[in-house]
């Protein structure tokens, strides 16, 4: 059939494009979003090809129902990036491209509103002078409006309505009085003379020689240039990013940069630093992108990146797929962080995609870390990434903290008291800090009160009825909670099996340590930060500001407190319960532990006062702790790499994991065994090893049984090719609820 046709990617688990007739007045273009009928629904899709004939029989061809003409087409480069990710992670293009767009764009009914030019209002000098006195004293909503106008260069009507429902009427009145004016455009054209460096605010720190060398190397790079910025904690990696970005943005008035951080909680700290430094850029030049944004804001920020008005996009892993037509540099801070790996849906690594994107666009990419992932370290060792090293802390007086190992066996042998799992020397050190008015941080990676609630008389242990896991005791919430499926119940008063009322918590979580600290360090203001204490939106931010404001003496928490925060008054870090990770069956456990402990240790002594780290352990002679106490990442990395090479583990081999979820474990295992039988190595390609199907450690979650099958090859290309060839066989297998293939899995 001939005519005008478009081939459209839609969010369906099928690696194909769908043909549609095109008969709308606007000419179609590759990269445009369209609304198309799909089955009985209308969905949004992406035009990937335009054609003048179609092999689909005429009676089966349906027509495009709408085109999103307000949104400039996505670029070929962006589509190529999505196509690469789809291919690499064994998905369909639409499954990658569409979820990467903000929700508002994926709903055609919202296009009109999204692209309608929203009125904005700006305060005039007369208004600034007269408004405060003109408002009735009790008109608090009006006052909020006036304050918002005074604080921002211009205010959008929708934001104003959120402050005052009748904002529109009020603005008409204020317009008539000459207090405000309309400001239709928010996006200011990039100003060729824009001064990117600050105009007099805080003075720029003078870079250390090491920082200067790093900035010069990055700024002098031509084309694709991957850098590993390996800098000890507190060495001022952020300052290196800021300077390198300043050079770039000043040199090219249209250039855009993407800065990734691992955690949503770190974006405000970064955002503040970036806004302060680049205050001379036009309004709206810095936008954030993470899952915590409201939908409207997410869409606005995405569009700002897409139109090029945003010069810097600061975001979490999902921002790696932002559309940025003038992208000229990518920064991945704390590149080793497992949070860069998406763990559901499209299981991508934002760090790895950053490398690909930089290569595709021929631009520099900077991976920063105090403890690079061994994958990255190995690339640097081979000379594929340029290594830039910051060996010292940036603040002249700040030395790296001294790491001390508290031998718990020795404490016990000598009969020295430890209270509820806190060793004597740690308690004493905490007390000293409180007396001196310094802050301490106590880290353990387990939330809740106690991981186990059990009965001494009959051996009953509280478990989740839906999972093969213990239920965790949460004391403040008076609940037993399953950390895997969210199941919750009240704490039983007696043993449900034998009636014994002496059921007791075993082990320690953050809540219990918080309770203990309050009693062993009297008078200390103890604050807990973990997923439970920060459930409400914005509460993490509020808690962190209490710490920065000095309203806390001892901060207890999980890895949430370990990452990136620049706590200026913390001089002591205590680490509890780290030993469990030493004996994990996961070969990456020690790498993660080393990184985590380095990160948390790095919170101590950042601003001149000497820092100290105390790690409680039963294995003080373990090589990991020894390397940690010497602050010897390089030694640790090289010896761990040597072990990996001997054991033929990543980064020396490439892995993929097929996971299946069934109503029974037998069903899941059978699926994997059938899949393994259907796996055919490609002729002539390198060997791909298929291991036995095994149940996951926590085999049952929410009544679903889980098992996995590992594939491995020394050749990435061979693995990729055989995974691709395997897909049709996998799709034809039945008998499980779900299955997925994960390429480069982190948890093996
Ligand atoms: P990292 O990310 O490497 O752990 P940060 O970027 O958080 O380190 O920097 C640590 C501290 O050092 C920050 O408070 C920062 O403002 C400060 N700093 C960075 N570079 C300099 C410098 N050249 N001179 C003075 N202070 C600096
Ligand atoms: Zn019992
Ligand atoms: Zn559960």
JSON list of C-alpha atoms and ligand atoms in Angstrom, two decimals, residues 205-208 211 232-239 394-395 566 568 606, ligand 1:
[
{"chain": "A", "resi": 205, "resn": "UNK", "atom": "CA", "xyz": [37.87, 29.14, 46.52]},
{"chain": "A", "resi": 206, "resn": "UNK", "atom": "CA", "xyz": [41.40, 29.05, 45.23]},
{"chain": "A", "resi": 207, "resn": "UNK", "atom": "CA", "xyz": [41.86, 25.64, 43.68]},
{"chain": "A", "resi": 208, "resn": "UNK", "atom": "CA", "xyz": [44.52, 23.36, 45.04]},
{"chain": "A", "resi": 211, "resn": "UNK", "atom": "CA", "xyz": [42.14, 20.48, 41.55]},
{"chain": "A", "resi": 232, "resn": "UNK", "atom": "CA", "xyz": [39.55, 11.18, 48.67]},
{"chain": "A", "resi": 233, "resn": "UNK", "atom": "CA", "xyz": [36.47, 12.26, 50.61]},
{"chain": "A", "resi": 234, "resn": "UNK", "atom": "CA", "xyz": [36.49, 16.02, 51.09]},
{"chain": "A", "resi": 235, "resn": "UNK", "atom": "CA", "xyz": [39.06, 16.59, 48.37]},
{"chain": "A", "resi": 236, "resn": "UNK", "atom": "CA", "xyz": [36.73, 19.02, 46.61]},
{"chain": "A", "resi": 237, "resn": "UNK", "atom": "CA", "xyz": [35.48, 17.03, 43.65]},
{"chain": "A", "resi": 238, "resn": "UNK", "atom": "CA", "xyz": [32.42, 19.27, 43.46]},
{"chain": "A", "resi": 239, "resn": "UNK", "atom": "CA", "xyz": [34.66, 22.29, 43.03]},
{"chain": "A", "resi": 394, "resn": "UNK", "atom": "CA", "xyz": [40.75, 20.62, 49.97]},
{"chain": "A", "resi": 395, "resn": "UNK", "atom": "CA", "xyz": [40.31, 22.55, 53.20]},
{"chain": "A", "resi": 566, "resn": "UNK", "atom": "CA", "xyz": [29.21, 17.94, 53.79]},
{"chain": "A", "resi": 568, "resn": "UNK", "atom": "CA", "xyz": [30.99, 20.59, 58.91]},
{"chain": "A", "resi": 606, "resn": "UNK", "atom": "CA", "xyz": [35.84, 17.91, 57.10]},
{"chain": "B", "resi": 1, "resn": "LIG", "atom": "P1", "xyz": [34.20, 15.68, 47.95]},
{"chain": "B", "resi": 1, "resn": "LIG", "atom": "O1", "xyz": [32.99, 15.71, 47.05]},
{"chain": "B", "resi": 1, "resn": "LIG", "atom": "O2", "xyz": [35.47, 15.43, 47.19]},
{"chain": "B", "resi": 1, "resn": "LIG", "atom": "O3", "xyz": [34.03, 14.80, 49.14]},
{"chain": "B", "resi": 1, "resn": "LIG", "atom": "P2", "xyz": [33.51, 18.41, 48.47]},
{"chain": "B", "resi": 1, "resn": "LIG", "atom": "O4", "xyz": [33.41, 18.81, 47.07]},
{"chain": "B", "resi": 1, "resn": "LIG", "atom": "O5", "xyz": [32.29, 18.18, 49.26]},
{"chain": "B", "resi": 1, "resn": "LIG", "atom": "O6", "xyz": [34.43, 17.11, 48.55]},
{"chain": "B", "resi": 1, "resn": "LIG", "atom": "O7", "xyz": [34.46, 19.46, 49.21]},
{"chain": "B", "resi": 1, "resn": "LIG", "atom": "C1", "xyz": [34.75, 19.37, 50.59]},
{"chain": "B", "resi": 1, "resn": "LIG", "atom": "C2", "xyz": [34.81, 20.74, 51.20]},
{"chain": "B", "resi": 1, "resn": "LIG", "atom": "O8", "xyz": [35.97, 21.44, 50.75]},
{"chain": "B", "resi": 1, "resn": "LIG", "atom": "C3", "xyz": [33.64, 21.61, 50.84]},
{"chain": "B", "resi": 1, "resn": "LIG", "atom": "O9", "xyz": [33.21, 22.26, 52.00]},
{"chain": "B", "resi": 1, "resn": "LIG", "atom": "C4", "xyz": [34.19, 22.59, 49.84]},
{"chain": "B", "resi": 1, "resn": "LIG", "atom": "O10", "xyz": [33.51, 23.82, 49.89]},
{"chain": "B", "resi": 1, "resn": "LIG", "atom": "C5", "xyz": [35.62, 22.73, 50.29]},
{"chain": "B", "resi": 1, "resn": "LIG", "atom": "N1", "xyz": [36.55, 23.07, 49.21]},
{"chain": "B", "resi": 1, "resn": "LIG", "atom": "C6", "xyz": [36.64, 22.46, 48.01]},
{"chain": "B", "resi": 1, "resn": "LIG", "atom": "N2", "xyz": [37.66, 22.97, 47.28]},
{"chain": "B", "resi": 1, "resn": "LIG", "atom": "C7", "xyz": [38.22, 23.94, 48.04]},
{"chain": "B", "resi": 1, "resn": "LIG", "atom": "C8", "xyz": [39.33, 24.82, 47.86]},
{"chain": "B", "resi": 1, "resn": "LIG", "atom": "N3", "xyz": [40.06, 24.80, 46.74]},
{"chain": "B", "resi": 1, "resn": "LIG", "atom": "N4", "xyz": [39.63, 25.66, 48.86]},
{"chain": "B", "resi": 1, "resn": "LIG", "atom": "C9", "xyz": [38.91, 25.67, 50.00]},
{"chain": "B", "resi": 1, "resn": "LIG", "atom": "N5", "xyz": [37.87, 24.87, 50.24]},
{"chain": "B", "resi": 1, "resn": "LIG", "atom": "C10", "xyz": [37.51, 24.00, 49.28]}
]
